[in-house]
């Protein structure tokens, strides 16, 4: 069935309209990803409302391609400007920028393009291979298991996201309190509507996402002023593309190893792409016999960083699509797109909407290949987008954000929610409070509450249903570990002198 | 590189979220205090609901109040902050604020450099307040004038304020307004808010 769907989706992608959308999505993703500070999640949040009214298959094809493009765009800024376009490209600056300074910018961009494409293929292959297994595993999930799964997602994300237990938990707590606004779908009780009629439906996810990411980033970038390239020494492109191919061939096992690190870390909710990026980088350092040149333009550092970065997306799709637990900010935003289209990611998705999962898988693959090709061919032209002035970007992004928010359901209240959450998001950034737990709490909180209620209804108030199954027990154990690990790990590291 | 190895955890996730301190000395305590007041009010209002409706709001709200309270004490008392750091991280590394070692680490230093801006903290604060004011004003413009008038007006005024020149703002205003009109009205065919003043629109729109 999966193979049939893959063939069917592949043929659909070859239609001229879809091919055009893939190229446009890839270019848009690269453009937005290359602008330092915008980031993939912000770009995705901005474009979600544009897909409203479009059929879900086309919408998710476009979004997945666009998401793939942001990773490549992020590498351009990291390599040419010493500024990661998005956080998971951060390790690419360690060797990518020194390569640029050594007159090897074209080689570095070629390496990034090829390593990213191979990483993505490996990551998405893992996703494709896991679909048949996941379709069986998800049948074991009832209301109680989904409750614990959502609860685990909340705890692990709040704790792991930045290593800051208190601020992470506050962010998640506030997110849950925001999620409780509106009508309880089980009891029909309205909660905290402040006598505002649109709040009977609660805070909608899309305006909150656009506010927290797009608007908040614009406030921050406008406050900083100038252009990002003003602060960096922009070096002219030089070097050979062919050297990039040769470097990849020389380090094919490193590409494979780093991709596997990326896809594995990507599967763990909350650990995030930046962690995958740095872990892959440091495994390259530690497994190299001659590691002295790392940090000074060693192509292996860039290969490790970029292949893991694109491979992690394949892994990150697994918890998001199969279990409804988004593992990162970008995946949480994608979750918002599902909600907008009336689809709930999680155990039912693979059963009812397998076509969408296959579309995302193939679109991500196409997106990575198209963006890698474009990066190889149009290196010079693409690099120009890193010099776009924030004074040009800010009014455009703000106009699109506030218009797109309204377009979703034609309610002016959503525009004010976007502005409110833009300011909240900026305040959170200014106190170093991660916005990711808040978003995930808004997503996962209602899932946890709803499934707990349903479990209780099913068992007529008998609490035993919550720890009856082995899966529930496993999740309870994981939750306990989530709370204990941040406290125990530093002590363990200190005792055994483990570095990293 | 070994320093960098030990610091990767501190710079994972949201690298861009470490910005200049926009809140002054009393800003953070006021923010935390305001959050506590909001949460307490929410809990108070939920007391009259039925058991299942108030269970999670009261539970989560109470825990969050305690956590914000701890953070408030940490913010106003350096001693309490150190006590918390010692309790959670026996190696003395405060995960919230990058310490001197973080700053020395190669990775953190590079990222800090990448994020740095030429603006002073005071200019940054004023810039942030100004940007927030612009966005709120844009919201007000949309409410009264509708999108057809608010978007060109906002882009024109915002870019005039930024550029102090006519050429670029005019190009930006016309190009963005036309592009948004084509995408949202012509292509996506969405309903556009026309504002409470209900100003007349040109016949060709």
XYZ file of C-alpha atoms in Angstrom:
705
model
C 0.000 0.000 0.000
C 2.816 2.378 0.906
C 4.666 1.562 -2.325
C 1.520 2.170 -4.382
C 1.013 5.504 -2.678
C 4.651 6.432 -3.258
C 4.315 5.753 -6.987
C 0.993 7.598 -7.174
C 2.391 10.611 -5.304
C 5.539 10.606 -7.431
C 3.444 10.767 -10.615
C 1.350 13.575 -9.125
C 4.510 15.557 -8.355
C 5.539 15.353 -12.012
C 2.513 17.397 -13.085
C 3.644 20.841 -14.329
C 1.707 22.779 -11.650
C 3.187 20.697 -8.856
C 6.690 20.900 -10.313
C 6.329 24.683 -10.415
C 5.114 24.738 -6.795
C 8.073 22.583 -5.753
C 10.558 24.946 -7.388
C 8.799 28.040 -5.970
C 8.610 26.474 -2.488
C 12.269 25.467 -2.584
C 13.341 28.939 -3.713
C 11.162 30.636 -1.107
C 12.527 28.339 1.610
C 16.107 29.025 0.558
C 15.465 32.750 0.433
C 13.849 32.904 3.882
C 16.332 30.446 5.392
C 19.272 32.486 4.134
C 18.097 35.620 5.905
C 19.773 35.432 9.307
C 17.300 35.563 12.164
C 14.213 34.573 10.198
C 14.631 30.824 10.711
C 12.689 27.882 9.355
C 9.916 27.974 11.974
C 9.200 31.653 11.305
C 9.168 31.085 7.564
C 6.832 28.139 7.950
C 4.519 30.054 10.319
C 4.252 32.892 7.802
C 3.383 30.641 4.897
C 0.859 28.343 6.590
C -2.098 30.727 6.132
C -1.303 30.915 2.413
C -2.142 27.217 2.138
C -5.631 27.725 3.565
C -8.179 26.932 0.884
C -5.670 24.777 -0.997
C -6.211 21.008 -0.834
C -4.161 19.382 1.984
C -1.961 17.310 -0.332
C -0.809 20.357 -2.293
C -0.487 22.391 0.900
C 1.758 19.852 2.638
C 3.793 19.291 -0.495
C 4.502 23.024 -0.620
C 5.259 23.324 3.104
C 7.568 20.278 3.187
C 9.518 21.550 0.181
C 9.746 24.992 1.714
C 10.961 23.544 5.023
C 13.659 21.582 3.198
C 14.754 24.781 1.445
C 15.279 26.680 4.705
C 18.040 24.273 5.774
C 20.005 24.930 2.605
C 19.418 28.659 2.935
C 20.673 28.576 6.514
C 23.920 27.010 5.331
C 24.517 29.873 2.882
C 24.421 32.494 5.626
C 26.557 30.322 7.934
C 29.245 29.755 5.297
C 29.354 33.199 3.730
C 28.581 35.482 6.648
C 29.609 33.558 9.756
C 25.975 33.865 10.866
C 23.778 30.754 10.944
C 20.577 31.466 9.019
C 18.793 29.129 11.426
C 19.991 27.585 14.688
C 20.619 24.053 13.362
C 23.201 25.485 10.948
C 25.228 26.847 13.862
C 28.028 24.247 13.699
C 28.506 25.002 10.001
C 30.077 28.347 10.832
C 32.939 26.630 12.690
C 34.552 25.332 9.499
C 32.347 26.779 6.747
C 33.265 30.399 7.348
C 37.031 29.727 7.703
C 36.805 27.931 4.342
C 35.242 31.070 2.872
C 38.024 33.189 4.327
C 40.542 30.849 2.705
C 38.983 31.503 -0.716
C 37.102 28.174 -0.767
C 33.536 29.529 -0.543
C 32.291 27.739 -3.659
C 33.803 24.472 -2.449
C 32.158 24.959 0.959
C 28.747 25.663 -0.590
C 29.096 22.628 -2.875
C 29.970 20.450 0.114
C 26.959 21.833 2.019
C 24.656 21.176 -0.950
C 25.773 17.587 -1.514
C 26.101 16.634 2.160
C 22.644 18.084 2.857
C 21.070 16.162 -0.013
C 22.640 12.859 1.060
C 21.731 13.506 4.700
C 18.142 14.218 3.728
C 17.919 11.054 1.630
C 19.198 8.956 4.559
C 16.884 10.666 7.049
C 13.823 10.311 4.851
C 14.678 6.680 4.067
C 14.555 5.974 7.804
C 11.140 7.658 7.905
C 9.910 5.637 4.917
C 11.164 2.350 6.370
C 9.597 3.051 9.750
C 6.079 3.678 8.368
C 5.075 -0.021 8.177
C 6.342 -0.612 11.730
C 4.704 2.532 13.069
C 1.311 1.618 11.607
C 1.366 -1.499 13.814
C 2.749 0.219 16.912
C 0.126 2.952 16.910
C -2.671 0.394 17.143
C -1.497 -0.243 20.707
C -2.345 3.310 21.700
C -5.621 3.979 23.521
C -6.800 7.105 25.380
C -4.605 6.438 28.420
C -1.484 5.796 26.354
C -2.025 8.963 24.321
C -2.493 10.899 27.565
C 0.900 9.668 28.859
C 2.518 10.235 25.481
C 1.376 13.869 25.422
C 2.407 14.279 29.067
C 5.853 12.843 28.289
C 6.170 15.187 25.310
C 5.472 18.084 27.644
C 7.978 17.062 30.288
C 10.843 16.156 27.976
C 10.497 19.301 25.921
C 10.223 21.658 28.853
C 13.361 20.206 30.389
C 15.617 19.392 27.471
C 14.949 22.407 25.305
C 17.598 24.662 26.779
C 18.873 22.928 29.861
C 17.108 25.584 31.911
C 14.628 23.712 34.045
C 12.748 26.586 35.670
C 12.307 28.894 32.692
C 11.489 25.919 30.458
C 8.797 24.738 32.855
C 7.381 28.252 33.271
C 7.127 28.541 29.504
C 5.323 25.191 29.319
C 3.065 26.137 32.285
C 2.039 29.408 30.668
C 1.436 27.558 27.410
C -0.884 25.138 29.169
C -2.786 27.955 30.853
C -3.221 29.608 27.437
C -4.399 26.283 26.013
C -7.105 25.979 28.700
C -8.800 29.180 27.452
C -12.022 28.590 25.544
C -14.543 25.776 25.640
C -13.659 22.395 27.141
C -14.606 20.005 24.310
C -15.654 17.244 26.724
C -17.749 19.154 29.270
C -18.660 22.242 27.152
C -17.642 24.521 30.033
C -16.267 27.870 28.804
C -13.041 28.805 30.543
C -11.485 32.294 30.866
C -13.093 33.995 27.886
C -12.946 37.484 29.487
C -16.372 38.049 27.874
C -14.693 38.151 24.435
C -16.857 36.129 22.039
C -14.081 34.821 19.723
C -12.294 33.450 22.798
C -15.055 30.873 23.208
C -13.007 28.914 20.644
C -9.833 29.573 22.626
C -6.593 30.964 21.262
C -6.149 29.664 17.721
C -2.782 28.049 17.077
C -1.885 29.866 13.845
C -2.169 33.465 15.174
C -0.219 32.421 18.263
C 2.507 30.814 16.129
C 2.784 33.760 13.752
C 2.947 36.149 16.697
C 5.513 34.188 18.688
C 7.807 33.577 15.739
C 7.338 36.023 12.882
C 6.239 39.169 14.751
C 8.580 38.631 17.721
C 11.572 38.109 15.401
C 10.715 41.296 13.513
C 10.619 43.305 16.744
C 14.024 41.907 17.661
C 15.622 42.427 14.252
C 14.193 45.929 13.920
C 15.530 46.786 17.365
C 18.980 45.584 16.343
C 18.768 47.609 13.129
C 21.052 47.644 10.081
C 21.765 44.607 7.966
C 23.302 41.407 9.193
C 25.942 41.601 6.494
C 26.975 44.996 7.860
C 28.463 43.150 10.810
C 30.344 40.529 8.840
C 33.226 40.512 6.447
C 31.583 39.356 3.249
C 34.139 37.516 1.178
C 33.823 37.142 -2.566
C 32.973 33.675 -3.842
C 35.948 31.658 -5.010
C 37.051 28.035 -5.210
C 35.982 25.004 -7.217
C 32.731 23.077 -7.157
C 34.530 19.907 -8.168
C 36.584 20.049 -4.949
C 33.323 19.778 -3.052
C 32.376 16.555 -4.859
C 35.831 15.117 -4.222
C 35.639 16.010 -0.509
C 32.322 14.190 -0.173
C 33.706 11.114 -1.929
C 36.744 11.071 0.377
C 34.497 11.282 3.458
C 31.526 9.122 2.484
C 31.515 7.221 5.778
C 31.535 10.485 7.706
C 28.466 11.570 5.708
C 26.733 8.310 6.590
C 27.753 8.437 10.256
C 26.733 12.079 10.698
C 23.429 11.473 8.925
C 22.653 8.600 11.266
C 23.514 10.795 14.269
C 21.192 13.462 12.857
C 18.264 11.150 12.212
C 18.598 9.492 15.645
C 18.745 12.790 17.550
C 15.967 14.163 15.369
C 13.666 11.382 16.511
C 13.947 12.410 20.164
C 11.380 15.136 20.847
C 12.789 18.288 22.291
C 16.484 17.709 21.743
C 16.376 19.845 18.637
C 18.340 20.284 15.448
C 21.096 22.381 16.982
C 22.004 19.577 19.367
C 22.063 17.079 16.474
C 24.274 19.499 14.569
C 26.845 19.892 17.348
C 26.826 16.230 18.368
C 27.527 15.224 14.761
C 30.265 17.839 14.578
C 31.941 16.675 17.755
C 31.705 13.009 16.782
C 33.581 13.991 13.606
C 36.220 15.696 15.742
C 36.517 12.771 18.139
C 36.645 10.062 15.483
C 39.265 11.829 13.352
C 42.897 10.892 13.781
C 44.040 14.395 12.834
C 41.532 16.730 14.461
C 43.829 19.753 14.831
C 42.453 21.486 11.752
C 38.801 21.404 12.914
C 37.590 24.945 13.426
C 40.097 26.264 10.875
C 38.312 25.340 7.660
C 38.345 21.538 7.816
C 35.868 20.285 5.240
C 34.980 17.311 7.485
C 33.463 19.685 10.066
C 31.171 21.152 7.443
C 30.246 17.714 6.075
C 29.312 16.451 9.552
C 27.275 19.551 10.348
C 25.327 19.749 7.102
C 24.606 16.044 6.606
C 23.278 15.714 10.166
C 21.249 18.903 9.812
C 19.197 17.639 6.896
C 19.042 14.047 8.126
C 17.492 15.131 11.410
C 14.330 16.318 9.641
C 13.550 12.762 8.559
C 13.824 11.666 12.181
C 11.867 14.659 13.515
C 8.886 13.850 11.274
C 8.454 10.465 13.005
C 7.222 11.630 16.462
C 5.326 14.534 14.890
C 3.390 12.550 12.308
C 3.045 9.195 14.027
C 2.532 10.231 17.643
C 1.458 13.864 17.449
C 4.444 14.968 19.538
C 6.302 17.694 17.627
C 9.977 17.480 18.434
C 11.018 21.025 17.555
C 9.716 24.517 16.913
C 9.512 23.854 13.183
C 7.584 20.649 13.710
C 5.248 22.432 16.150
C 4.536 24.979 13.448
C 3.904 22.188 10.960
C 1.529 20.737 13.550
C -0.348 24.050 13.321
C -0.688 23.516 9.576
C -2.312 20.138 10.193
C -4.793 21.684 12.631
C -5.587 24.418 10.086
C -6.462 21.760 7.532
C -8.629 19.869 10.012
C -6.198 16.969 10.394
C -4.856 15.779 13.742
C -1.330 14.368 13.633
C -0.896 11.315 15.816
C -1.841 7.669 15.864
C -4.786 8.157 13.474
C -2.813 10.036 10.846
C -0.972 7.015 9.476
C -4.237 5.121 9.327
C -6.536 7.723 7.763
C -4.192 10.151 5.985
C -1.259 8.021 4.877
C -1.353 9.907 1.572
C -0.366 13.104 3.380
C 2.527 11.366 5.159
C 3.783 10.010 1.837
C 3.355 13.448 0.238
C 5.449 15.062 2.971
C 8.096 12.372 2.644
C 8.442 12.706 -1.120
C 8.112 16.492 -1.075
C 10.922 16.756 1.479
C 13.044 14.532 -0.734
C 12.250 16.541 -3.881
C 12.773 19.772 -1.948
C 16.233 18.769 -0.789
C 17.321 17.605 -4.211
C 15.958 20.729 -5.927
C 17.527 23.108 -3.392
C 20.858 21.287 -3.535
C 20.823 21.560 -7.322
C 19.936 25.233 -7.176
C 22.640 25.884 -4.607
C 25.216 24.206 -6.830
C 24.151 26.085 -9.959
C 23.195 29.529 -8.630
C 25.688 29.869 -5.790
C 26.611 33.488 -6.561
C 23.072 34.731 -7.138
C 21.667 32.983 -4.055
C 24.355 34.436 -1.821
C 23.006 37.933 -2.536
C 19.907 37.311 -0.417
C 22.053 37.321 2.713
C 22.560 41.045 2.191
C 18.876 42.009 2.328
C 18.270 44.933 4.631
C 16.065 44.349 7.673
C 14.367 47.697 6.988
C 13.023 46.130 3.808
C 12.176 42.777 5.380
C 10.359 44.018 8.502
C 7.413 45.909 6.946
C 6.877 43.143 4.368
C 6.924 40.333 6.951
C 4.647 42.267 9.311
C 2.150 43.011 6.542
C 2.112 39.385 5.398
C 1.849 38.165 9.015
C -1.142 40.324 9.952
C -2.919 39.813 6.645
C -2.315 36.057 6.659
C -3.590 35.764 10.233
C -6.857 37.419 9.269
C -7.190 35.392 6.074
C -7.387 32.091 7.961
C -10.911 32.585 9.341
C -11.751 36.223 8.650
C -11.764 37.294 12.297
C -10.086 40.573 13.243
C -9.625 39.256 16.805
C -6.902 36.915 15.503
C -4.890 39.934 14.341
C -4.778 41.253 17.904
C -3.867 37.810 19.224
C -0.937 37.821 16.784
C 0.234 41.242 17.947
C -0.175 40.263 21.607
C 1.837 37.065 21.166
C 4.432 38.939 19.120
C 5.114 41.157 22.108
C 4.971 38.176 24.504
C 7.417 36.285 22.258
C 9.816 39.206 22.209
C 9.675 39.523 26.013
C 10.353 35.792 26.290
C 13.391 36.132 24.020
C 14.668 39.040 26.039
C 14.674 36.985 29.257
C 16.103 33.928 27.456
C 12.901 31.952 27.932
C 12.439 29.484 25.108
C 9.199 29.805 23.152
C 9.229 26.155 22.134
C 7.779 24.700 25.387
C 4.962 27.272 25.254
C 3.970 26.283 21.735
C 4.230 22.585 22.474
C 2.170 23.005 25.623
C -0.543 24.705 23.584
C -0.420 21.758 21.185
C -0.050 18.901 23.665
C -1.966 20.271 26.676
C -5.452 19.820 25.217
C -4.479 16.362 23.881
C -3.409 15.275 27.368
C -6.497 16.717 29.052
C -8.949 15.368 26.481
C -7.538 11.857 26.573
C -7.448 11.788 30.360
C -11.138 12.719 30.444
C -11.947 10.065 27.851
C -10.015 7.436 29.819
C -11.947 8.353 32.927
C -15.253 8.174 31.052
C -14.295 4.787 29.648
C -13.313 3.361 33.031
C -16.156 5.180 34.875
C -13.716 7.072 37.037
C -11.407 4.132 37.790
C -7.837 5.521 37.841
C -6.263 2.095 37.286
C -6.841 2.440 33.521
C -3.997 4.954 33.443
C -1.262 2.454 34.310
C -2.865 -0.759 33.121
C -0.907 -1.303 29.899
C 2.834 -1.798 29.426
C 3.011 1.213 27.107
C 1.570 3.412 29.858
C 4.141 2.052 32.295
C 6.916 2.743 29.798
C 5.806 6.348 29.388
C 5.538 6.828 33.161
C 9.140 5.626 33.433
C 10.209 8.006 30.669
C 8.472 10.893 32.425
C 10.289 10.135 35.690
C 13.578 9.953 33.770
C 12.826 13.253 32.043
C 12.578 14.962 35.399
C 15.550 13.228 36.978
C 18.079 13.384 34.135
C 18.746 17.151 34.101
C 19.475 16.997 37.832
C 21.465 13.766 37.776
C 23.479 14.232 34.583
C 25.777 17.031 35.807
C 26.524 15.007 38.951
C 27.247 11.877 36.922
C 29.413 13.841 34.503
C 31.303 15.408 37.411
C 31.857 12.042 39.063
C 33.157 10.236 36.006
C 34.802 13.283 34.437
C 32.861 12.837 31.226
C 33.208 15.760 28.876
C 30.317 16.423 26.446
C 38.073 22.633 21.172
C 37.521 20.781 24.430
C 35.989 23.915 25.942
C 33.646 24.070 23.014
C 32.745 20.428 23.552
C 31.573 21.091 27.059
C 29.471 24.056 26.070
C 27.369 22.700 23.242
C 24.486 22.029 25.575
C 24.231 25.673 26.559
C 23.888 26.922 23.042
C 21.503 24.346 21.682
C 18.030 25.446 20.708
C 17.129 28.937 19.753
C 20.599 30.329 19.308
C 18.985 33.550 18.271
C 17.067 33.903 21.476
C 20.008 35.347 23.383
C 19.668 39.028 22.762
C 20.547 42.205 24.516
C 18.738 42.836 27.762
C 15.709 44.855 26.767
C 14.306 44.941 30.277
C 15.987 47.274 32.725
C 16.745 46.453 36.370
C 13.105 46.396 37.441
C 11.694 45.134 34.176
C 12.174 41.437 34.875
C 10.743 41.473 38.438
C 7.736 43.462 37.181
C 7.250 40.976 34.336
C 7.377 37.999 36.706
C 5.128 39.739 39.226
C 2.605 40.540 36.501
C 2.649 36.904 35.418
C 1.964 35.778 38.990
C -0.980 38.188 39.313
C -2.443 36.944 35.988
C -2.055 33.308 37.017
C -3.565 33.864 40.471
C -6.553 35.602 38.892
C -7.012 32.685 36.484
C -6.900 30.200 39.357
C -9.371 32.279 41.376
C -11.830 32.463 38.476
C -11.599 28.720 37.919
C -12.652 27.850 41.486
C -16.332 27.941 40.580
C -16.046 25.418 37.742
C -16.880 21.727 38.009
C -14.203 19.298 39.236
C -12.940 18.072 35.834
C -12.911 21.551 34.339
C -10.835 23.085 37.092
C -8.535 20.139 37.838
C -5.774 20.912 35.336
C -6.071 24.711 35.378
C -5.684 24.823 39.167
C -2.938 22.186 39.235
C -0.860 23.625 36.410
C -1.590 27.231 37.431
C -0.438 26.626 41.012
C 2.784 24.909 39.931
C 3.516 27.719 37.471
C 2.897 30.360 40.144
C 5.456 28.634 42.387
C 7.983 28.421 39.534
C 7.527 32.071 38.550
C 7.865 32.949 42.239
C 11.194 31.089 42.405
C 12.359 32.879 39.272
C 11.292 36.221 40.757
C 13.343 35.563 43.903
C 16.309 34.491 41.761
C 16.046 37.691 39.757
C 15.997 40.064 42.707
C 18.355 38.105 44.969
C 21.789 37.026 43.603
C 22.287 34.891 46.739
C 19.124 32.902 46.092
C 20.188 32.508 42.481
C 23.575 31.057 43.496
C 21.849 28.695 45.933
C 19.660 27.419 43.095
C 22.640 26.998 40.769
C 24.504 24.986 43.421
C 21.448 22.831 43.984
C 20.794 22.050 40.329
C 24.318 22.179 38.881
C 27.047 21.049 41.305
C 29.669 22.063 38.737
C 28.629 25.672 39.331
C 27.608 26.381 35.760
C 24.423 28.394 35.633
C 22.532 27.138 32.637
C 20.488 30.282 32.446
C 23.205 32.871 32.044
C 26.331 32.139 30.019
C 29.242 32.408 32.447
C 32.814 33.486 31.812
C 33.748 30.014 30.581
C 30.881 30.108 28.113
C 32.075 33.422 26.797
C 35.565 32.009 26.400
C 34.403 28.942 24.606
C 35.056 29.054 20.918
C 31.555 28.152 19.875
C 29.763 30.517 22.232
C 32.097 33.348 21.297
C 31.504 32.857 17.601
C 27.775 32.763 18.053
C 27.823 35.787 20.318
C 29.861 37.624 17.710
C 27.399 36.627 15.035
C 24.542 37.958 17.074
C 26.213 41.170 18.077
C 24.815 44.462 16.952
C 26.424 47.866 16.715
C 23.697 49.314 18.899
C 24.120 49.987 22.599
C 21.750 48.403 25.083
C 19.860 51.665 25.491
C 19.449 52.075 21.730
C 18.327 48.471 21.468
C 15.713 49.026 24.194
C 14.418 52.134 22.449
C 14.415 50.270 19.141
C 12.393 47.416 20.650
C 9.861 49.812 22.172
C 9.632 51.686 18.875
C 9.086 48.479 16.880
C 6.405 47.299 19.307
C 4.688 50.686 19.041
C 4.774 50.455 15.230
C 3.156 47.021 15.314
C 0.425 48.094 17.721
C -0.212 51.166 15.546
C -0.462 48.900 12.513
C -3.111 46.871 14.340
C -5.071 50.055 15.117
C -4.762 51.183 11.484
C -6.092 47.841 10.279
C -9.049 48.043 12.657
C -10.131 51.517 11.552
C -8.974 51.767 7.940
C -8.992 48.143 6.788
C -6.180 46.310 4.994
C -6.518 48.157 1.670
C -5.477 51.426 3.277
C -3.546 50.226 6.339
C -0.922 48.140 4.537
C 0.340 50.805 2.088
C 0.144 53.442 4.814
C 2.075 51.318 7.313
C 4.786 50.290 4.853
C 5.200 53.850 3.625
C 5.378 55.409 7.099
C 7.576 52.636 8.544
C 10.086 52.766 5.705
C 10.077 56.568 5.588
C 10.903 56.507 9.293
C 13.705 53.987 8.647
C 15.174 55.415 5.431
C 14.465 59.166 5.706
C 14.219 59.150 1.930
C 11.311 58.844 -0.548
C 12.609 56.548 -3.272
C 12.984 53.209 -1.483
C 9.821 53.585 0.680
C 7.722 54.335 -2.412
C 9.063 51.332 -4.336
C 8.614 49.073 -1.307
C 5.060 50.307 -0.649
C 3.864 49.876 -4.214
C 5.614 46.530 -4.801
C 4.457 44.947 -1.509
C 0.883 46.244 -1.732
C 0.484 45.012 -5.310
C 2.052 41.627 -4.505
C -0.171 41.114 -1.447
C -3.267 42.172 -3.390
C -2.474 39.721 -6.172
C -1.718 36.815 -3.799
C -4.501 37.255 -1.246
C -7.332 38.876 -3.223
C -6.825 37.711 -6.783
C -5.142 34.318 -6.279
C -6.426 33.094 -2.897
C -9.697 35.022 -3.147
C -9.891 35.691 0.590
C -12.216 38.142 2.299
C -10.321 41.272 3.331
C -11.270 43.373 6.357
C -12.358 46.831 5.195
C -12.165 48.619 8.547
C -14.814 50.027 10.880
C -14.643 53.418 9.122
C -15.661 51.604 5.936
C -13.758 54.002 3.677
C -14.708 53.828 -0.007
C -12.427 51.719 -2.183
C -11.313 52.627 -5.703
C -13.603 51.054 -8.281
C -10.855 48.973 -9.895
C -10.109 47.010 -6.687
